[in-house]
Short mmCIF file of C-alpha atoms and ligand atoms in Angstrom, two decimals:
data_model
loop_
_atom_site.label_atom_id
_atom_site.label_comp_id
_atom_site.label_asym_id
_atom_site.label_seq_id
_atom_site.Cartn_x
_atom_site.Cartn_y
_atom_site.Cartn_z
CA MET A 1 -55.18 18.27 55.37
CA SER A 2 -58.41 16.39 55.78
CA ALA A 3 -57.23 12.80 55.48
CA GLN A 4 -54.96 12.39 58.43
CA LYS A 5 -54.07 9.34 60.45
CA PRO A 6 -56.83 8.36 62.86
CA PRO A 7 -56.12 9.56 66.40
CA ALA A 8 -54.16 7.08 68.49
CA GLU A 9 -55.98 5.56 71.43
CA THR A 10 -55.15 7.24 74.70
CA ASN A 11 -52.03 6.15 76.49
CA ALA A 12 -51.06 6.81 80.06
CA SER A 13 -48.71 9.70 79.29
CA THR A 14 -51.46 11.75 77.67
CA ALA A 15 -54.39 10.60 79.80
CA LYS A 16 -55.66 14.07 80.72
CA VAL A 17 -54.41 17.43 79.70
CA TRP A 18 -55.26 19.39 82.86
CA SER A 19 -55.05 16.68 85.43
CA GLY A 20 -53.80 19.15 88.07
CA ARG A 21 -57.31 20.48 88.62
CA PHE A 22 -59.00 17.11 88.87
CA SER A 23 -58.97 14.15 91.18
CA GLU A 24 -59.99 11.62 88.55
CA PRO A 25 -59.72 11.33 84.76
CA VAL A 26 -62.73 11.42 82.47
CA THR A 27 -64.05 8.06 81.33
CA GLU A 28 -63.11 6.68 77.93
CA LEU A 29 -66.59 7.35 76.64
CA VAL A 30 -66.57 10.96 77.83
CA LYS A 31 -63.15 11.40 76.27
CA ARG A 32 -64.46 10.22 72.92
CA PHE A 33 -67.66 12.18 73.35
CA THR A 34 -65.89 15.49 73.96
CA ALA A 35 -62.99 15.15 71.57
CA SER A 36 -63.22 17.01 68.28
CA VAL A 37 -59.80 16.21 66.86
CA THR A 38 -61.18 13.50 64.59
CA PHE A 39 -62.81 16.26 62.54
CA ASP A 40 -61.30 19.61 63.55
CA GLN A 41 -57.78 18.54 62.47
CA ARG A 42 -59.02 19.94 59.20
CA LEU A 43 -58.38 23.37 60.74
CA ALA A 44 -54.69 22.59 61.34
CA ARG A 45 -53.30 24.86 58.65
CA ALA A 46 -55.44 27.79 59.82
CA ASP A 47 -54.55 27.03 63.44
CA ILE A 48 -50.82 27.22 62.70
CA GLN A 49 -51.26 30.35 60.61
CA GLY A 50 -53.16 32.01 63.49
CA SER A 51 -50.58 30.90 66.07
CA LEU A 52 -47.70 32.28 64.04
CA ALA A 53 -49.39 35.67 63.71
CA HIS A 54 -50.19 35.68 67.44
CA ALA A 55 -46.60 34.77 68.32
CA ALA A 56 -45.20 37.46 66.01
CA MET A 57 -47.41 40.04 67.73
CA LEU A 58 -46.38 38.81 71.22
CA ALA A 59 -42.75 39.23 70.20
CA LYS A 60 -43.42 42.66 68.74
CA VAL A 61 -44.96 43.95 71.96
CA GLY A 62 -42.25 42.27 74.03
CA VAL A 63 -44.34 39.58 75.75
CA ILE A 64 -42.15 36.81 74.32
CA SER A 65 -38.53 37.05 73.16
CA PRO A 66 -37.29 37.04 69.57
CA GLN A 67 -35.71 33.67 70.36
CA ASP A 68 -39.10 32.27 71.48
CA LEU A 69 -40.62 33.51 68.24
CA SER A 70 -37.96 31.89 66.15
CA ASP A 71 -38.31 28.60 68.06
CA ILE A 72 -42.08 28.70 67.56
CA GLY A 73 -41.56 29.30 63.83
CA ARG A 74 -39.18 26.34 63.60
CA GLY A 75 -41.49 24.04 65.59
CA MET A 76 -44.53 24.99 63.52
CA ALA A 77 -42.61 24.36 60.31
CA GLN A 78 -41.81 20.88 61.50
CA ILE A 79 -45.43 20.27 62.55
CA THR A 80 -46.65 21.49 59.17
CA ALA A 81 -44.30 19.03 57.48
CA GLU A 82 -45.45 16.19 59.72
CA ILE A 83 -49.10 16.92 59.01
CA SER A 84 -48.47 17.04 55.25
CA ALA A 85 -46.53 13.78 55.42
CA GLU A 86 -49.36 12.30 57.51
CA THR A 87 -46.90 11.30 60.21
CA PHE A 88 -48.39 13.66 62.79
CA GLU A 89 -49.96 11.64 65.58
CA TRP A 90 -53.35 13.00 66.51
CA ASP A 91 -54.39 11.98 70.00
CA ILE A 92 -57.99 12.17 71.21
CA ALA A 93 -56.74 12.60 74.77
CA ARG A 94 -55.60 16.03 73.56
CA GLU A 95 -59.21 16.78 72.66
CA ASP A 96 -58.88 19.02 69.67
CA VAL A 97 -56.63 20.32 66.93
CA HIS A 98 -55.43 23.21 69.09
CA MET A 99 -54.23 21.09 72.02
CA ASN A 100 -52.67 18.51 69.72
CA ILE A 101 -50.61 21.08 67.89
CA GLU A 102 -49.62 22.91 71.07
CA ALA A 103 -48.54 19.69 72.77
CA ARG A 104 -46.44 18.71 69.80
CA LEU A 105 -44.90 22.18 69.67
CA ILE A 106 -43.86 21.90 73.31
CA ALA A 107 -42.44 18.44 72.65
CA ILE A 108 -40.34 19.81 69.79
CA ILE A 109 -39.17 23.21 71.11
CA GLY A 110 -39.72 23.03 74.89
CA ASP A 111 -40.38 26.16 76.97
CA ALA A 112 -40.97 28.59 74.10
CA GLY A 113 -43.89 26.38 73.08
CA LYS A 114 -45.38 26.81 76.54
CA ARG A 115 -45.39 30.59 76.06
CA LEU A 116 -47.39 30.56 72.80
CA HIS A 117 -50.77 30.51 74.53
CA THR A 118 -50.02 33.72 76.48
CA GLY A 119 -52.87 36.22 76.14
CA ARG A 120 -54.97 33.80 74.16
CA SER A 121 -57.67 31.18 74.79
CA ARG A 122 -58.91 28.33 72.67
CA ASN A 123 -62.13 30.30 72.49
CA ASP A 124 -60.71 33.13 70.40
CA GLN A 125 -58.30 30.69 68.76
CA VAL A 126 -61.00 28.40 67.38
CA ALA A 127 -63.16 31.30 66.24
CA THR A 128 -60.14 32.66 64.36
CA ASP A 129 -59.36 29.29 62.81
CA ILE A 130 -62.87 28.79 61.50
CA ARG A 131 -62.93 32.26 59.99
CA LEU A 132 -59.55 31.81 58.31
CA TRP A 133 -60.56 28.44 56.95
CA LEU A 134 -64.01 29.53 55.81
CA ARG A 135 -62.66 32.62 54.10
CA ASP A 136 -60.50 30.49 51.80
CA GLU A 137 -63.33 28.07 51.16
CA ILE A 138 -65.65 30.94 50.24
CA ASP A 139 -63.08 32.20 47.72
CA ASP A 140 -62.87 28.74 46.23
CA LEU A 141 -66.66 28.36 46.02
CA VAL A 142 -67.04 31.80 44.45
CA GLU A 143 -64.63 30.78 41.71
CA ARG A 144 -66.50 27.51 41.18
CA LEU A 145 -69.78 29.43 40.93
CA ARG A 146 -68.15 31.52 38.21
CA VAL A 147 -66.92 28.47 36.35
CA LEU A 148 -70.43 27.04 36.38
CA GLN A 149 -71.90 30.31 35.15
CA SER A 150 -69.36 30.42 32.31
CA ALA A 151 -70.26 26.87 31.34
CA LEU A 152 -73.96 27.74 31.27
CA LEU A 153 -73.24 30.89 29.24
CA ASP A 154 -71.50 28.82 26.57
CA VAL A 155 -74.44 26.42 26.29
CA ALA A 156 -76.92 29.31 26.38
CA ASN A 157 -75.04 31.06 23.60
CA HIS A 158 -75.18 27.97 21.46
CA HIS A 159 -78.92 27.73 22.06
CA ALA A 160 -79.85 31.42 22.10
CA ALA A 161 -82.47 30.73 19.41
CA THR A 162 -83.38 27.10 20.18
CA ILE A 163 -87.12 26.97 20.74
CA MET A 164 -88.53 25.07 23.71
CA PRO A 165 -91.76 25.26 25.62
CA GLY A 166 -91.76 27.51 28.66
CA PHE A 167 -93.90 26.04 31.40
CA THR A 168 -96.16 27.22 34.18
CA HIS A 169 -97.79 24.55 36.35
CA LEU A 170 -95.58 22.18 34.31
CA GLN A 171 -98.04 22.75 31.44
CA VAL A 172 -96.83 24.19 28.16
CA ALA A 173 -97.26 27.96 28.46
CA GLN A 174 -95.39 30.02 25.85
CA PRO A 175 -92.38 29.43 23.61
CA VAL A 176 -89.04 30.41 25.10
CA THR A 177 -85.53 29.71 23.96
CA PHE A 178 -83.36 27.14 25.68
CA GLY A 179 -80.71 29.84 26.02
CA HIS A 180 -83.17 32.04 27.87
CA HIS A 181 -84.09 29.18 30.17
CA LEU A 182 -80.44 28.56 31.02
CA MET A 183 -79.86 32.26 31.61
CA ALA A 184 -82.44 32.09 34.40
CA TYR A 185 -80.00 29.84 36.25
CA VAL A 186 -77.11 32.18 35.51
CA GLU A 187 -79.12 34.93 37.23
CA MET A 188 -79.71 32.72 40.27
CA LEU A 189 -76.04 31.75 40.46
CA ALA A 190 -74.97 35.39 40.11
CA ARG A 191 -77.02 36.22 43.20
CA ASP A 192 -75.53 33.20 44.97
CA GLU A 193 -72.09 34.53 44.12
CA ALA A 194 -72.98 38.00 45.42
CA ARG A 195 -74.32 36.49 48.65
CA LEU A 196 -71.05 34.65 49.27
CA VAL A 197 -68.96 37.71 48.49
CA ASP A 198 -71.06 39.73 50.92
CA CYS A 199 -70.99 37.06 53.62
CA ARG A 200 -67.19 36.98 53.35
CA LYS A 201 -67.03 40.55 54.68
CA ARG A 202 -68.54 39.45 57.98
CA VAL A 203 -66.45 36.28 58.10
CA ASN A 204 -63.26 38.25 57.60
CA ARG A 205 -62.95 39.82 61.07
CA LEU A 206 -60.40 38.86 63.70
CA PRO A 207 -61.65 37.39 67.01
CA LEU A 208 -58.14 36.79 68.40
CA GLY A 209 -57.44 39.05 71.37
CA ALA A 210 -60.84 38.37 72.90
CA ALA A 211 -59.07 35.58 74.81
CA ALA A 212 -61.52 33.50 76.87
CA LEU A 213 -64.25 36.14 76.82
CA ALA A 214 -63.17 39.45 78.37
CA GLY A 215 -59.96 40.33 76.56
CA THR A 216 -56.50 40.07 78.06
CA SER A 217 -54.28 42.12 80.36
CA TYR A 218 -51.26 41.83 78.04
CA PRO A 219 -50.46 44.83 75.85
CA ILE A 220 -51.60 43.08 72.67
CA ASP A 221 -51.85 44.68 69.24
CA ARG A 222 -54.91 43.19 67.60
CA GLN A 223 -54.68 45.31 64.48
CA HIS A 224 -51.21 43.93 63.87
CA VAL A 225 -52.55 40.37 63.98
CA ALA A 226 -55.51 41.31 61.78
CA ASP A 227 -53.19 42.81 59.16
CA ALA A 228 -50.83 39.84 59.27
CA LEU A 229 -53.71 37.43 58.70
CA GLY A 230 -55.43 39.51 56.03
CA PHE A 231 -58.53 40.29 58.09
CA ASP A 232 -60.48 43.44 57.21
CA GLY A 233 -60.67 44.41 60.88
CA VAL A 234 -61.15 43.08 64.40
CA CYS A 235 -64.31 41.82 66.12
CA GLU A 236 -65.03 44.78 68.36
CA ASN A 237 -66.60 43.05 71.34
CA SER A 238 -64.73 40.25 73.06
CA LEU A 239 -67.88 38.43 74.27
CA ASP A 240 -69.37 38.48 70.79
CA ALA A 241 -66.05 37.53 69.17
CA VAL A 242 -65.77 34.19 70.97
CA SER A 243 -69.40 33.20 71.05
CA ASP A 244 -71.36 34.01 67.92
CA ARG A 245 -71.28 31.79 64.89
CA ASP A 246 -73.68 33.90 62.85
CA PHE A 247 -71.09 34.19 60.10
CA ALA A 248 -71.12 30.41 59.69
CA ILE A 249 -74.92 30.28 59.79
CA GLU A 250 -75.07 33.00 57.16
CA PHE A 251 -72.65 31.08 54.99
CA VAL A 252 -74.66 27.87 55.29
CA GLY A 253 -77.79 29.86 54.46
CA ALA A 254 -76.14 31.09 51.27
CA ALA A 255 -74.96 27.53 50.59
CA ALA A 256 -78.49 26.19 51.07
CA LEU A 257 -79.69 28.62 48.40
CA ILE A 258 -76.92 27.51 46.03
CA MET A 259 -77.99 23.91 46.56
CA THR A 260 -81.64 24.89 46.11
CA HIS A 261 -80.81 26.37 42.72
CA LEU A 262 -78.72 23.37 41.72
CA SER A 263 -81.53 21.13 42.90
CA ARG A 264 -84.12 22.88 40.73
CA PHE A 265 -81.83 22.63 37.74
CA SER A 266 -81.21 18.96 38.51
CA GLU A 267 -84.93 18.36 38.70
CA GLU A 268 -85.34 19.89 35.24
CA LEU A 269 -82.53 17.81 33.79
CA ILE A 270 -84.18 14.69 35.18
CA ILE A 271 -87.56 15.60 33.71
CA TRP A 272 -86.05 16.62 30.37
CA MET A 273 -84.13 13.36 30.12
CA SER A 274 -87.14 11.15 30.88
CA GLN A 275 -88.33 9.29 27.76
CA SER A 276 -91.77 10.86 27.91
CA VAL A 277 -90.26 14.35 27.59
CA ALA A 278 -86.99 13.57 25.79
CA PHE A 279 -85.68 17.14 25.44
CA ILE A 280 -82.11 16.25 26.29
CA ASP A 281 -79.68 13.46 26.88
CA LEU A 282 -76.87 13.48 29.42
CA PRO A 283 -73.42 12.04 28.80
CA ASP A 284 -72.92 8.50 30.06
CA ARG A 285 -70.30 9.64 32.55
CA PHE A 286 -73.05 11.14 34.72
CA CYS A 287 -75.43 8.20 34.54
CA TYR A 288 -75.78 4.72 35.96
CA SER A 289 -77.69 1.66 34.89
CA SER A 290 -80.00 -0.53 36.92
CA SER A 291 -78.94 -3.78 38.56
CA ILE A 292 -82.00 -5.50 37.13
CA MET A 293 -83.21 -3.51 34.09
CA PRO A 294 -80.51 -3.69 31.44
CA GLN A 295 -82.01 -0.94 29.29
CA LYS A 296 -81.85 1.71 32.01
CA LYS A 297 -79.77 4.87 31.87
CA ASN A 298 -80.57 6.80 35.01
CA PRO A 299 -79.61 10.42 35.80
CA ASP A 300 -78.09 9.46 39.17
CA VAL A 301 -75.82 12.50 39.40
CA PRO A 302 -78.53 15.20 39.18
CA GLU A 303 -80.71 13.08 41.43
CA LEU A 304 -77.94 13.04 44.04
CA ILE A 305 -77.40 16.79 43.81
CA ARG A 306 -81.14 17.19 44.39
CA GLY A 307 -80.90 14.76 47.29
CA LYS A 308 -77.83 16.34 48.86
CA THR A 309 -79.68 19.65 49.03
CA GLY A 310 -81.55 18.10 51.94
CA ARG A 311 -78.43 17.65 54.01
CA VAL A 312 -77.29 21.24 53.50
CA ASN A 313 -80.74 22.51 54.48
CA GLY A 314 -80.43 20.24 57.51
CA HIS A 315 -77.05 21.77 58.40
CA LEU A 316 -78.60 25.23 58.32
CA VAL A 317 -81.28 24.18 60.79
CA ALA A 318 -78.65 22.41 62.91
CA LEU A 319 -76.54 25.56 63.22
CA LEU A 320 -79.49 27.82 63.91
CA THR A 321 -80.65 25.45 66.62
CA LEU A 322 -77.13 25.16 68.02
CA MET A 323 -76.99 28.91 68.54
CA LYS A 324 -80.45 29.78 69.73
CA GLY A 325 -80.23 28.81 73.40
CA GLN A 326 -76.67 29.82 74.18
CA PRO A 327 -76.05 32.48 76.80
CA LEU A 328 -72.95 34.64 76.31
CA ALA A 329 -70.14 33.92 75.90
CA TYR A 330 -68.43 30.71 74.68
CA ASN A 331 -70.10 27.36 75.33
CA LYS A 332 -68.88 23.95 74.32
CA ASP A 333 -72.01 23.62 72.19
CA ASN A 334 -70.08 25.57 69.59
CA GLN A 335 -67.80 22.64 68.97
CA GLU A 336 -70.80 21.20 67.11
CA ASP A 337 -70.55 23.95 64.50
CA LYS A 338 -67.76 22.24 62.57
CA GLU A 339 -69.13 19.08 61.05
CA PRO A 340 -72.19 20.76 59.50
CA LEU A 341 -69.97 23.55 58.21
CA PHE A 342 -67.35 21.21 56.75
CA ASP A 343 -69.94 18.98 55.14
CA THR A 344 -71.70 21.99 53.66
CA VAL A 345 -68.50 23.18 52.02
CA ASP A 346 -67.70 19.70 50.68
CA THR A 347 -71.20 19.14 49.34
CA VAL A 348 -71.46 22.51 47.63
CA ARG A 349 -67.95 22.27 46.18
CA ASP A 350 -68.54 18.85 44.63
CA SER A 351 -72.01 19.73 43.40
CA LEU A 352 -70.84 22.93 41.69
CA THR A 353 -67.86 21.21 40.11
CA ILE A 354 -69.89 18.30 38.78
CA MET A 355 -72.67 20.55 37.56
CA ALA A 356 -70.24 22.67 35.51
CA ASP A 357 -68.97 19.56 33.74
CA LEU A 358 -72.45 18.13 33.35
CA ALA A 359 -73.90 21.36 31.91
CA THR A 360 -71.39 21.45 29.07
CA GLY A 361 -72.28 17.84 28.22
CA ILE A 362 -76.04 18.37 27.77
CA VAL A 363 -77.17 17.02 24.40
CA VAL A 364 -80.17 19.01 23.22
CA LYS A 365 -82.88 17.32 21.14
CA GLU A 366 -84.02 20.44 19.37
CA ASP A 367 -86.78 18.79 17.30
CA ASN A 368 -88.43 17.32 20.37
CA MET A 369 -88.34 20.67 22.15
CA ARG A 370 -89.90 22.42 19.16
CA ASN A 371 -92.55 19.73 18.67
CA ALA A 372 -93.58 20.05 22.30
CA VAL A 373 -94.19 23.75 21.68
CA LEU A 374 -96.31 23.00 18.62
CA LYS A 375 -98.44 20.48 20.49
CA GLY A 376 -99.12 22.78 23.39
CA PHE A 377 -100.95 25.76 21.79
CA ALA A 378 -98.04 27.80 23.10
CA THR A 379 -98.75 30.75 20.81
CA ALA A 380 -102.35 31.24 21.93
CA THR A 381 -101.32 34.37 23.87
CA ASP A 382 -99.69 35.70 20.71
CA LEU A 383 -102.99 35.33 18.86
CA ALA A 384 -104.79 37.20 21.63
CA ASP A 385 -102.16 39.96 21.51
CA TYR A 386 -102.57 40.10 17.71
CA LEU A 387 -106.27 40.80 18.15
CA VAL A 388 -105.63 43.41 20.83
CA LYS A 389 -103.29 45.22 18.45
CA ARG A 390 -106.23 45.33 16.04
CA GLY A 391 -108.47 47.02 18.58
CA VAL A 392 -110.12 44.07 20.36
CA ALA A 393 -110.27 44.36 24.17
CA PHE A 394 -107.93 41.83 25.81
CA ARG A 395 -110.71 39.92 27.63
CA ASP A 396 -112.67 39.53 24.37
CA ALA A 397 -109.52 38.48 22.53
CA HIS A 398 -108.76 35.92 25.27
CA GLU A 399 -112.24 34.43 24.91
CA ALA A 400 -112.08 34.29 21.09
CA VAL A 401 -108.74 32.47 21.22
CA ALA A 402 -109.94 30.08 23.91
CA THR A 403 -112.76 29.03 21.59
CA ALA A 404 -110.33 28.64 18.69
CA VAL A 405 -108.08 26.42 20.87
CA ARG A 406 -111.08 24.32 21.75
CA LEU A 407 -111.95 23.77 18.09
CA ALA A 408 -108.37 22.92 17.17
CA ASN A 409 -108.04 20.56 20.12
CA GLN A 410 -111.29 18.75 19.22
CA SER A 411 -110.08 18.17 15.68
CA ASN A 412 -106.57 17.29 16.86
CA ARG A 413 -104.98 20.24 15.07
CA ARG A 414 -102.69 23.11 16.00
CA LEU A 415 -103.85 26.73 15.83
CA GLU A 416 -101.82 27.31 12.68
CA ASP A 417 -103.55 24.32 11.04
CA LEU A 418 -106.90 26.15 11.16
CA SER A 419 -107.85 27.78 7.87
CA LEU A 420 -108.10 31.54 7.62
CA GLU A 421 -111.85 31.11 7.25
CA GLU A 422 -112.07 29.09 10.44
CA LEU A 423 -109.93 31.60 12.31
CA ARG A 424 -112.02 34.47 11.01
CA SER A 425 -115.11 32.80 12.44
CA PHE A 426 -113.70 33.67 15.88
CA SER A 427 -112.79 37.21 14.97
CA SER A 428 -113.20 39.15 11.77
CA HIS A 429 -110.05 41.09 12.71
CA ILE A 430 -107.91 38.13 11.69
CA THR A 431 -106.18 38.36 8.29
CA ASP A 432 -103.61 36.13 6.58
CA ASP A 433 -100.65 37.78 8.34
CA VAL A 434 -101.77 35.86 11.46
CA TYR A 435 -99.73 32.79 10.56
CA ALA A 436 -96.40 34.55 11.16
CA VAL A 437 -97.58 35.37 14.67
CA LEU A 438 -98.53 31.75 15.33
CA SER A 439 -95.01 30.39 14.76
CA PRO A 440 -92.94 29.71 17.90
CA GLU A 441 -90.00 31.61 16.40
CA GLY A 442 -92.21 34.65 15.75
CA SER A 443 -93.58 34.44 19.27
CA ALA A 444 -90.13 34.32 20.89
CA ALA A 445 -88.67 37.03 18.66
CA ALA A 446 -91.57 39.34 19.55
CA ARG A 447 -90.57 39.36 23.23
CA ASN A 448 -87.79 41.73 22.47
CA HIS A 449 -87.17 43.79 25.59
CA ILE A 450 -84.70 43.44 28.42
CA GLY A 451 -85.47 40.21 30.26
CA GLY A 452 -87.51 38.84 27.34
CA THR A 453 -86.90 35.57 25.53
CA ALA A 454 -86.10 36.99 22.05
CA PRO A 455 -82.80 35.50 20.82
CA GLU A 456 -81.44 39.02 20.43
CA GLN A 457 -82.13 39.69 24.11
CA VAL A 458 -80.67 36.36 25.17
CA ARG A 459 -77.46 37.21 23.34
CA SER A 460 -77.17 40.57 24.99
CA ALA A 461 -77.89 39.05 28.42
CA ILE A 462 -75.05 36.60 27.76
CA ALA A 463 -72.75 39.44 26.75
CA ARG A 464 -73.58 41.37 29.93
CA ALA A 465 -72.99 38.30 32.09
CA ARG A 466 -69.63 37.70 30.45
CA ILE A 467 -68.55 41.27 31.13
CA ARG A 468 -69.70 40.96 34.75
CA LEU A 469 -67.80 37.69 35.22
CA SER A 470 -64.57 38.90 33.75
CA ALA A 471 -64.73 42.12 35.79
CA ALA A 472 -65.34 40.11 38.97
CA ARG A 473 -62.45 37.81 38.18
CA GLY A 474 -60.19 40.77 37.48
CA GLN A 475 -61.13 42.23 40.87
CA SER A 476 -60.39 39.05 42.77
CA ALA A 477 -57.03 38.85 41.01
CA ILE A 478 -56.18 42.34 42.32
CA ALA A 479 -57.46 41.66 45.86
N1 LIG B 1 -62.72 22.36 70.38
C1 LIG B 1 -63.29 23.53 70.91
C2 LIG B 1 -64.37 24.06 69.95
O1 LIG B 1 -64.42 23.65 68.87
C3 LIG B 1 -62.27 24.58 71.12
C4 LIG B 1 -62.63 25.60 72.16
C5 LIG B 1 -62.64 24.98 73.50
N2 LIG B 1 -62.82 25.92 74.53
C6 LIG B 1 -63.17 25.59 75.77
N3 LIG B 1 -63.31 26.55 76.61
N4 LIG B 1 -63.41 24.35 76.11
O2 LIG B 1 -65.15 24.92 70.30
#
C-alpha cells in the first residue's frame, strides 16, 4: 500500500478538520508542514486492522451496537478495496492516515463511523499501527536473513576446503578456508536474526486503550483487542504506551547492525574483486561499467550496500535524538518517527535480498587465493608451533622463524623453498617432516577444534547452522 495517489490539494470542504475550536485556518505551508499522510498512508492496512479490532471490542462491551459494528466492517471493506485499487483520495487537509480513513468511513456509512473513535485517541491508535506494521516487517526481515544465511551456507559448503589467506591488519596472516571465512558472516547474521526475534517481543504489545494519555472511562477490554490483533499482551502504563518509541529505536539499532555486517561483507567483495587482489569475480548483473572507461566492471551493488549503511546509522541517531528531549506523554515530535523507520525497513529488505542473490553468484578464483597464501609466509606460525612441539620455548621458536622468513624474503623464496639444511641452520630441531607443516592445507587442517578453520570443522559448523535454521523455520511455521 505504499504507492498511493498523491494527496489532493486542499479544497474548501475539507479546509480544517476541527474548525469549531479555531477562529482561523492554518496556512497552506503549516498544513503541508504538519501533514503526515504523504508517508503514513503506508500504515493504512494496520490502521484498518486496529480499528476493526477496537470496534469489535466496543460492540462486545456494549459501547456501540452490533449494527454499528457491521456498518464499520462494511465501510472498512470498501475503503480497503479503494486503497488497493488506488482510487482512495488522500487529502493533506486531513493530516494523516487516521483522519483520512475515518473521514472516508463517515462519508460511506454515516453516524456509525462517527462512533468508531469512542474511547480511543490518535495517540494510542498510531502507536498501535506502527507496532502492527513493524511486527510484520520484522517477520519478513527475519525470513530474508535466513535466506541469506542459507545462501552463504551453500557457498561455504562448496568451499569448505578452499584455501585463502586470512588477514589481520589486511596483511596475510594465516591460511583459512573460504568456507570458514563465509561462516563468520553466517555467525553475524545469526545474531542479527536473534536480535530481531528478541526485539519483536517488545514491539508486540498493545498500546490501544491508553487513549490520549490517561486511559478511558469506557468499560474497555484491552485483552480482547490484544488477542484479536495477535499481541502478546498490553502496554501496562497508558503514558508510556502512547509516548515511547523505544521499540522502534531498538529495531533500527538491530537494523544498523545488520547493515554494518552487510557493509563489511560488501567491502570484502569489493577488495576481492579488485584486479590487484583478484580472489573473486561477481556476476555481471550486479556490476556497472564506467561512462568513460570502456574496460571497467565496477562492483556498484556492494558499494551501494556499504553506502546505504550510512543512512540506516543516520536513522538510528535521528530516532534517538527525536526521543531524548520529550516530556511525557505524546508529543507531535513522534510523527517524525515514521520516515526513518520506513526507510530503514526498505533499505535492509532490499540489501538482504540482493546480497542473497549476489552471494550465490560469487565466482571464486581458487588459484589466486592459494597463491596469495604462498606469497605471504602464512605458515610461519605453523613452523613456530612445530618447534614448540619439539621442546623449543615459543619465544625462541618465534625468533628462529622470524630469521628464516627474513632469509627467504631476501632471496625471494617461500619458507618451503628453503632446503632442510638452511632450515636446520635456524633450529636443529627441524627434520624433513617439516614440509608437511608448511603447506597451507596442512596448516588449515591442523586447526581442528570447534571454531577452527579445518575443513572438517567448517563442515560441522555448516551442519549445525542448517539444523538451527530449519528448526527456527519450523517454529515460525507453528507460531
Ligand atoms: N500523525 C500523528 C503521528 O504520527 C498521529 C497522532 C496525532 N496525535 C495528536 N495528538 N496530534 O504521531
